[in-house]
Amino acid sequence: MAKIIKFDEDARRAMEKGVNALADTVKVTLGPKGRNVVLQKSFGSPVITNDGVTIAREIELSDPYENMGAQLVKEVATKTNDVAGDGTTTATLLAQAIIREGLKNVAAGANPMILRRGIKAAVEASVAELKSSTKTVETSEEIAQIASISAGDEEIGRLIADAMDKVGKDGVITVEESKTMGTELTVVEGMQFDRGYLSAYMVTNTEKMEAVLENPYILITDKKITNIQEILPILEQIVQAGKSLVIIAEDIEGEALATLVLNKLRGTFNCVAVKAPGFGDRRKEMLRDIAILTGGQVITEELGYDLKEATVDMLGSAGTVKIDKENTIIVNGAGSQEEISERVKQIKSQWEDTTSEFDKEKLQERLAKLTGGVAVINVGAATETEMKDKKLRIEDALNATRAAVEEGLVAGGGVAMLATAKAVSKVAESLAGDAKTGAKIIEKALEEPIRQIAINAGLEGSVIVDKIKSSDKGVGFDALNEKYVNMIEAGIVDPTKVTRSALQNAASVASMLLTTEAAVADEPKTEEPAMNPGMGGMGGMGGMGGMM
């Protein structure tokens, strides 16, 4: 396919138009008085949201060069969301500011490669200053503040703080859609996995259709059990001990399952069979997790164990095991705390080493199951449109909270970023020529978040920026109540990781665009005009239909 190439200023200006189209759409959402954006969907009702990355992902422009610029800034938002989970609007806004000032200087004759060097030095100084002013997150109140600022809703902030209190900082908190109007938190204590009983005849409570076993033995194996003879020796030992049994195996079917059900119905002994969770290697690891949690062993031929030779010492046990049609919950496993801690350390190490988001999520889930449990926030609202928006806000707030727990927090409302301008100014003074100009571009861009928050609140941004610059350290503008306050004391805080990632990603993509000298795009297709299908109706005119 033929290509069209644009060079120099033509290429950069066309891409800048795309950058502005995307950034101008996203930046109206910034701050406590930020507005919403409506996104058309090809099916279903439109989505109304103020989530930067969700808006950015929807934007595609018809002009190929403008679209290139928009896609580059979309990458800023997406990367910031992947790394920190929030701050996508700030990142987009910063990228626009750096590109705007950078292109002015390139047009005036500055060397973009040297500008880039100054931008890099300034960003490093700003990030170092941010880290030095970071405060560690210690209280539940600070977690609530972070979540409230991110979601723009104090109720959501309290809900997330409660969830973190209950499952711990390593715990899994999931967000699900509710069928009711209210938003509520439910916590599943102990280890839960999504496998239920293999036969409904195994239930102990027919009203709730669930089996609840107190202090049962737990047999864990990766084998498929079809012959009752394989587990007969261990069953005899359990009957003698007068205990109930939970069997977690790859599968139990045929004669083995029928015999277990029959003995349950006769009242000989109480037994519930459950399929092992997961698949392949992940299944083996999850069985090991269950074994460590319950103080048992995985009976597997890989370790030279045979089911026929299994003894009661190899079985795990727990305070309570609750099993319904779809889920199994193990509470108060009898495993040693030392072994559980060792296993947690091992999973954390795997989590740090893996690059796959899917694997990270699964490892995080396994961690939570070993350490505390899973909290589920069920999101409810009057309409589906409102519920989708609320769900996005809660997910953002949750990500912001995790980022704050990981790297700490700084003053919010763009104040921490502006406070680093002095450090950037020092770096600029140590540079010369275009490198100095590059650092000055960052110094100016650091004002942009405060300016935009003020504009979205219907105020003059420049006046507020000047007032904050001449105020005491830590003082900023509370746009919701329209007054100047100490941001940390007022609970207006941002995660360091979110602020840092927004600046680093914005500068990275902006630098790449500034150093662009040519842009190559596909030549638009010219469609040939279609023939008029109406001519086919002339068939009745003396056989003239064949003349088409």
XYZ file of C-alpha atoms in Angstrom:
548
model
C 0.000 0.000 0.000
C 1.214 3.500 -0.897
C 2.326 5.809 1.952
C 2.161 9.553 2.515
C 5.058 11.168 4.373
C 5.073 14.469 6.232
C 8.289 16.109 7.416
C 9.532 18.537 10.089
C 7.063 21.118 11.348
C 4.198 19.717 9.216
C 4.514 16.278 10.865
C 4.860 17.642 14.409
C 1.991 20.129 14.122
C -0.374 17.498 12.696
C 0.467 15.181 15.588
C 0.063 18.032 18.095
C -3.523 18.516 16.872
C -4.233 14.889 17.786
C -2.534 15.291 21.183
C -4.742 18.317 21.918
C -7.927 16.582 20.735
C -7.384 13.725 23.193
C -5.963 15.784 26.094
C -8.691 18.472 25.860
C -11.339 15.727 26.115
C -9.688 14.052 29.108
C -8.581 17.086 31.152
C -12.137 18.353 31.805
C -12.445 15.473 34.318
C -9.589 16.573 36.630
C -10.189 17.582 40.243
C -13.160 17.505 42.626
C -15.216 19.696 40.282
C -14.149 17.878 37.114
C -16.928 17.057 34.647
C -17.937 13.811 32.971
C -17.530 12.634 29.378
C -20.162 10.566 27.537
C -18.856 7.670 25.430
C -21.004 6.201 22.675
C -21.116 2.396 22.566
C -21.930 0.363 19.449
C -24.379 -1.649 21.567
C -26.059 -0.886 24.870
C -26.426 2.467 26.596
C -23.658 5.126 26.481
C -21.067 5.186 29.278
C -20.738 8.364 31.359
C -17.371 8.525 33.135
C -14.604 10.766 34.462
C -11.914 8.061 34.258
C -9.072 9.362 32.075
C -7.846 6.073 30.639
C -11.375 4.847 29.829
C -12.004 8.047 27.840
C -8.576 7.939 26.141
C -9.090 4.328 24.983
C -12.257 5.314 23.116
C -10.627 8.059 21.023
C -9.708 7.356 17.396
C -9.319 10.263 14.950
C -10.018 10.170 11.194
C -6.839 12.040 10.156
C -3.955 9.493 10.296
C -1.327 12.020 11.503
C -3.560 13.505 14.170
C -4.456 9.957 15.212
C -0.732 9.143 15.668
C -0.455 12.020 18.155
C -3.607 10.904 19.970
C -2.371 7.296 20.171
C 0.986 8.422 21.630
C -0.768 10.297 24.435
C -3.139 7.373 24.890
C -0.006 5.321 25.642
C 0.857 7.796 28.451
C -2.545 7.194 30.050
C -2.448 3.411 29.538
C 1.107 3.024 30.894
C 0.318 5.152 33.960
C -2.824 3.085 34.554
C -0.857 -0.193 34.224
C 1.881 0.926 36.625
C -0.061 2.943 39.211
C -3.734 2.283 38.427
C -4.681 5.982 38.630
C -3.386 9.448 37.649
C -4.152 8.970 33.956
C -5.735 12.427 33.532
C -2.745 14.126 35.191
C -0.345 12.175 32.947
C -2.266 13.199 29.791
C -2.357 16.847 30.887
C 1.409 16.909 31.604
C 2.195 15.305 28.239
C 0.136 17.986 26.464
C 1.916 20.799 28.369
C 5.422 19.410 27.661
C 4.610 18.858 23.959
C 3.082 22.350 23.579
C 6.077 24.184 25.096
C 8.584 21.825 23.479
C 7.195 22.336 19.963
C 7.280 26.129 20.405
C 11.003 25.889 21.160
C 11.729 23.407 18.349
C 9.957 25.764 15.894
C 12.151 28.604 17.201
C 15.280 26.597 16.368
C 16.022 24.563 19.539
C 17.674 21.157 19.046
C 15.104 18.533 20.157
C 17.787 16.001 21.151
C 19.368 18.497 23.581
C 15.915 19.586 24.828
C 15.225 15.944 25.606
C 18.382 15.760 27.741
C 17.209 18.745 29.817
C 13.710 17.254 30.181
C 15.211 13.980 31.452
C 17.434 15.735 34.033
C 14.503 17.854 35.267
C 12.176 14.851 35.652
C 14.829 12.964 37.638
C 15.219 15.969 39.995
C 11.435 16.287 40.396
C 10.983 12.566 41.165
C 13.852 12.629 43.711
C 12.220 15.615 45.449
C 8.824 13.846 45.438
C 10.335 10.777 47.085
C 12.038 12.870 49.763
C 8.725 14.515 50.735
C 6.839 11.186 50.837
C 4.949 10.198 53.982
C 4.308 6.510 54.667
C 0.705 5.332 54.980
C 0.119 4.148 58.529
C -3.513 4.602 59.483
C -6.869 3.487 58.176
C -7.847 7.176 58.046
C -5.042 7.918 55.544
C -6.202 5.016 53.361
C -9.752 6.449 53.459
C -8.404 9.902 52.471
C -6.512 8.543 49.448
C -9.524 6.541 48.252
C -11.940 9.464 48.842
C -9.806 11.879 46.792
C -9.407 9.390 43.934
C -13.102 8.465 43.775
C -14.405 11.922 44.694
C -16.643 10.257 47.277
C -16.061 9.912 51.048
C -18.377 6.897 51.332
C -16.241 4.969 48.832
C -13.115 6.022 50.771
C -14.487 4.559 54.011
C -15.590 1.373 52.255
C -12.102 0.731 50.833
C -10.436 1.530 54.183
C -12.780 -1.005 55.862
C -11.951 -3.617 53.223
C -8.194 -3.123 53.747
C -8.650 -3.297 57.520
C -10.374 -6.641 57.221
C -8.167 -8.454 54.682
C -4.839 -6.696 55.256
C -2.652 -4.780 52.817
C -1.785 -7.939 50.859
C -5.419 -9.073 50.761
C -7.496 -9.303 47.626
C -10.297 -6.754 47.216
C -12.542 -7.343 44.223
C -15.208 -5.025 42.782
C -18.406 -6.609 41.467
C -21.742 -5.336 40.184
C -24.628 -5.661 42.630
C -28.272 -6.303 41.824
C -29.384 -3.924 44.590
C -29.286 -0.110 44.831
C -26.726 0.062 47.661
C -22.960 -0.457 47.674
C -21.778 -2.853 50.355
C -18.738 -4.782 51.529
C -18.654 -8.520 52.183
C -15.616 -10.374 53.480
C -14.885 -14.054 52.915
C -12.578 -15.200 55.697
C -10.209 -18.114 55.268
C -9.350 -19.767 51.967
C -12.026 -19.839 49.296
C -11.841 -21.516 45.892
C -14.446 -21.872 43.168
C -15.220 -25.585 43.340
C -18.293 -27.064 45.059
C -19.439 -30.543 46.122
C -19.514 -33.306 43.493
C -22.872 -34.637 44.650
C -25.866 -32.832 46.158
C -26.421 -35.885 48.378
C -23.384 -34.769 50.408
C -25.042 -31.625 51.869
C -25.580 -31.353 55.623
C -28.093 -28.491 55.398
C -30.788 -29.230 52.797
C -32.442 -25.828 53.272
C -29.314 -23.878 52.275
C -28.001 -26.744 50.124
C -24.571 -26.598 51.736
C -22.271 -28.944 53.641
C -20.677 -27.589 56.826
C -18.105 -29.850 58.480
C -16.575 -29.069 61.873
C -12.945 -30.163 62.501
C -12.815 -32.499 59.495
C -9.784 -34.309 58.108
C -8.819 -33.085 54.618
C -7.412 -35.526 52.048
C -5.540 -33.670 49.270
C -4.458 -35.474 46.097
C -3.827 -34.673 42.427
C -5.168 -38.097 41.354
C -8.491 -38.989 39.790
C -10.262 -41.480 42.117
C -12.544 -43.996 40.420
C -11.965 -47.150 42.492
C -13.036 -47.160 46.152
C -10.255 -49.690 46.950
C -7.689 -46.888 46.503
C -9.024 -44.932 49.492
C -10.546 -47.762 51.548
C -7.575 -48.054 54.012
C -7.669 -44.328 54.877
C -11.491 -44.325 55.126
C -11.336 -47.153 57.712
C -8.861 -45.113 59.818
C -11.168 -42.046 59.658
C -14.273 -44.051 60.643
C -12.366 -45.412 63.666
C -11.360 -41.861 64.633
C -15.021 -40.811 64.385
C -14.164 -37.801 62.186
C -15.716 -36.356 59.015
C -13.685 -36.058 55.790
C -13.240 -33.615 52.913
C -11.602 -35.088 49.806
C -9.994 -32.622 47.377
C -8.929 -34.544 44.246
C -8.583 -34.040 40.489
C -11.926 -35.842 40.216
C -13.970 -38.539 41.966
C -16.367 -40.574 39.870
C -17.920 -43.962 39.251
C -17.842 -46.562 42.015
C -15.791 -44.372 44.384
C -18.301 -41.492 44.355
C -21.297 -43.845 44.611
C -19.816 -45.613 47.681
C -19.058 -42.322 49.459
C -22.618 -41.064 48.838
C -24.116 -44.373 50.030
C -22.107 -44.308 53.275
C -23.141 -40.683 53.868
C -26.846 -41.550 53.374
C -26.562 -44.584 55.688
C -24.917 -42.394 58.317
C -21.745 -44.529 58.435
C -19.574 -41.411 58.177
C -19.762 -37.868 56.828
C -17.731 -37.166 53.681
C -17.775 -34.412 51.034
C -15.846 -34.715 47.768
C -14.616 -31.608 45.925
C -12.749 -31.166 42.634
C -9.309 -29.560 42.939
C -9.196 -25.858 41.920
C -7.263 -24.511 38.922
C -5.648 -26.317 35.993
C -2.222 -27.740 35.150
C 0.723 -26.354 37.114
C -1.481 -23.763 38.825
C -3.608 -26.613 40.240
C -0.527 -28.294 41.734
C 0.540 -25.030 43.388
C -2.950 -24.395 44.778
C -3.111 -27.927 46.216
C 0.230 -27.246 47.931
C -1.222 -23.982 49.327
C -4.211 -25.889 50.756
C -1.878 -28.553 52.210
C 0.322 -25.932 53.933
C -2.721 -24.031 55.236
C -4.306 -27.182 56.691
C -1.103 -28.884 57.883
C -1.439 -31.806 55.465
C 0.465 -33.196 52.479
C -0.421 -33.457 48.814
C -0.631 -37.197 48.122
C 0.949 -37.388 44.695
C 2.947 -40.012 42.846
C 5.486 -37.288 41.991
C 6.600 -37.445 45.643
C 6.314 -41.239 45.765
C 3.059 -41.296 47.757
C 0.307 -43.832 47.013
C -3.304 -43.295 48.083
C -3.573 -46.897 49.325
C -0.705 -46.249 51.761
C -1.972 -42.865 52.997
C -2.212 -42.413 56.768
C -4.094 -39.958 58.983
C -0.773 -38.089 59.590
C -0.748 -37.065 55.925
C -4.184 -35.430 56.121
C -4.833 -31.787 56.795
C -7.527 -30.432 59.094
C -9.395 -27.186 59.735
C -11.811 -25.623 62.227
C -14.629 -25.417 59.684
C -15.052 -26.325 56.015
C -18.119 -24.911 54.282
C -19.029 -26.226 50.814
C -21.903 -25.223 48.562
C -22.699 -25.976 44.930
C -19.995 -23.621 43.596
C -17.526 -22.725 46.371
C -15.439 -24.224 49.155
C -14.297 -22.167 52.159
C -11.670 -23.451 54.614
C -11.557 -21.496 57.896
C -8.901 -21.874 60.651
C -6.580 -24.304 58.855
C -4.343 -26.306 61.194
C -1.102 -25.507 59.308
C 1.898 -24.099 61.183
C 2.285 -20.313 61.018
C 5.971 -20.696 60.209
C 5.295 -22.804 57.099
C 2.508 -20.462 55.969
C 4.848 -17.439 56.326
C 7.524 -19.260 54.317
C 4.989 -20.040 51.576
C 3.809 -16.404 51.534
C 7.425 -15.249 51.118
C 7.877 -17.673 48.217
C 4.717 -16.440 46.423
C 5.745 -12.790 46.956
C 9.085 -13.548 45.339
C 7.330 -15.139 42.324
C 5.031 -12.089 42.114
C 8.029 -9.735 41.922
C 9.729 -11.827 39.228
C 6.773 -12.258 36.854
C 5.908 -9.673 34.182
C 2.515 -11.131 33.200
C -0.417 -9.147 34.644
C -2.589 -12.295 34.639
C 0.015 -14.281 36.604
C 0.450 -11.375 39.044
C -3.296 -11.279 39.667
C -3.449 -15.045 40.305
C -0.434 -14.930 42.651
C -2.019 -12.004 44.522
C -5.197 -14.074 44.949
C -3.196 -17.026 46.317
C -1.422 -14.668 48.741
C -4.717 -13.339 50.036
C -6.135 -16.812 50.529
C -3.142 -17.761 52.664
C -2.994 -14.543 54.680
C -6.447 -13.248 55.424
C -9.254 -13.655 52.965
C -11.014 -11.838 50.183
C -13.135 -8.677 50.411
C -15.809 -8.079 47.768
C -17.234 -4.600 47.166
C -20.669 -5.014 45.573
C -21.466 -1.832 43.623
C -25.119 -0.817 43.360
C -26.843 2.203 41.788
C -30.214 3.358 40.473
C -29.276 2.851 36.800
C -26.761 0.731 34.912
C -25.009 3.869 33.571
C -24.449 5.201 37.107
C -23.313 1.775 38.315
C -20.657 1.489 35.573
C -19.309 4.950 36.439
C -19.275 4.128 40.171
C -17.489 0.827 39.515
C -14.747 2.602 37.523
C -14.319 5.157 40.330
C -14.009 2.424 42.966
C -11.466 0.491 40.869
C -9.383 3.684 40.463
C -9.616 4.449 44.181
C -8.567 0.897 45.016
C -5.528 1.161 42.712
C -4.598 4.552 44.193
C -4.818 3.097 47.703
C -2.573 0.149 46.832
C -0.082 2.549 45.214
C -0.047 4.670 48.412
C 0.514 1.626 50.615
C 3.411 0.621 48.333
C 5.276 3.948 47.972
C 3.629 6.375 50.417
C 1.699 9.607 49.896
C 2.342 13.283 49.156
C 0.247 16.470 49.280
C -2.565 16.285 46.723
C -4.188 18.754 44.345
C -0.988 19.143 42.292
C 0.813 20.779 45.262
C 3.534 18.112 45.680
C 4.359 18.356 41.979
C 4.559 22.158 42.055
C 6.737 21.995 45.202
C 9.400 20.134 43.201
C 9.731 23.132 40.823
C 12.466 24.657 43.042
C 14.604 21.519 42.689
C 13.986 21.563 38.911
C 14.956 25.266 38.768
C 18.301 24.435 40.449
C 18.959 21.739 37.833
C 18.040 24.192 35.053
C 20.593 26.717 36.382
C 23.309 24.048 36.206
C 22.551 23.413 32.515
C 23.130 25.583 29.469
C 21.547 26.256 26.081
C 18.751 23.974 24.878
C 19.225 21.560 27.817
C 18.381 24.452 30.150
C 15.308 25.218 28.024
C 14.234 21.543 28.342
C 14.426 21.729 32.144
C 12.462 25.006 32.115
C 9.725 23.283 30.055
C 9.263 20.755 32.891
C 9.340 23.535 35.503
C 6.441 25.233 33.712
C 4.542 21.936 33.109
C 4.543 21.216 36.866
C 2.034 24.089 37.303
C -0.436 22.495 34.890
C -2.381 20.144 37.248
C -3.201 22.994 39.707
C -4.098 25.306 36.821
C -6.514 22.744 35.326
C -8.116 21.840 38.692
C -8.849 25.579 39.156
C -10.202 25.985 35.597
C -12.516 22.991 36.091
C -13.769 24.662 39.289
C -14.605 27.800 37.232
C -11.667 29.864 38.559
C -8.584 31.564 37.094
C -5.719 29.032 37.166
C -2.797 31.504 37.000
C -3.961 33.443 40.063
C -4.181 30.257 42.151
C -0.769 28.985 40.967
C 0.868 32.320 41.937
C -0.852 32.343 45.343
C 0.329 28.755 46.131
C 3.894 29.593 45.026
C 4.033 32.434 47.573
C 2.388 30.362 50.368
C 3.991 28.187 53.055
C 5.197 24.680 52.192
C 2.343 22.159 51.898
C -0.360 24.803 51.398
C -2.595 24.291 48.385
C -6.023 25.056 46.995
C -9.003 22.975 48.154
C -11.081 23.295 44.958
C -14.137 21.605 46.484
C -14.517 24.194 49.262
C -12.619 26.962 47.397
C -10.120 27.796 50.137
C -6.357 27.557 50.779
C -5.400 24.814 53.278
C -2.494 22.631 54.358
C -3.229 19.721 52.003
C -1.974 16.831 54.164
C -3.729 18.158 57.297
C -6.944 18.568 55.268
C -6.646 14.970 54.044
C -6.124 16.001 50.384
C -3.390 13.556 49.441
C -2.127 11.620 46.385
C -0.066 8.423 46.185
C 3.614 9.129 45.407
C 3.626 6.293 42.872
C 0.716 7.835 40.914
C 2.273 11.338 40.862
C 5.727 9.993 39.937
C 4.439 7.666 37.185
C 2.297 10.419 35.635
C 5.314 12.739 35.262
C 7.770 10.062 34.085
C 5.418 8.609 31.462
C 4.306 12.035 30.201
C 7.919 13.206 29.787
C 8.936 9.953 28.082
C 6.279 10.096 25.342
C 6.502 13.897 24.954
C 10.287 13.646 24.392
C 9.750 11.024 21.702
C 7.223 13.224 19.882
C 9.505 16.295 20.067
C 12.345 14.360 18.412
C 10.100 13.227 15.519
C 11.289 14.493 12.141
C 9.006 12.540 9.779
C 5.623 10.790 9.992
C 4.547 8.013 7.617
C 0.878 7.101 7.122
C -1.149 4.957 4.727
C -2.595 6.750 1.718
C -6.392 6.927 2.134
C -8.278 4.522 -0.137
C -10.327 6.128 -2.891
C -13.496 4.099 -3.271
C -14.826 3.615 -6.809
C -18.429 4.767 -7.241
C -20.843 1.821 -7.165
C -23.079 1.161 -10.197
C -26.727 2.003 -9.819
C -28.526 -1.233 -8.851
C -31.826 0.230 -10.058
C -30.875 -0.417 -13.723
C -31.613 -4.118 -13.233
C -35.344 -3.343 -13.387
C -35.227 -2.788 -17.173
C -35.443 -6.497 -17.927
C -39.002 -6.153 -19.286
C -38.005 -3.791 -22.133
C -37.791 -6.186 -25.051
C -35.092 -8.368 -23.511
C -32.814 -5.393 -22.734
C -32.055 -6.760 -19.235
C -28.829 -8.282 -20.528
C -27.403 -4.871 -21.419
C -26.282 -4.096 -17.837
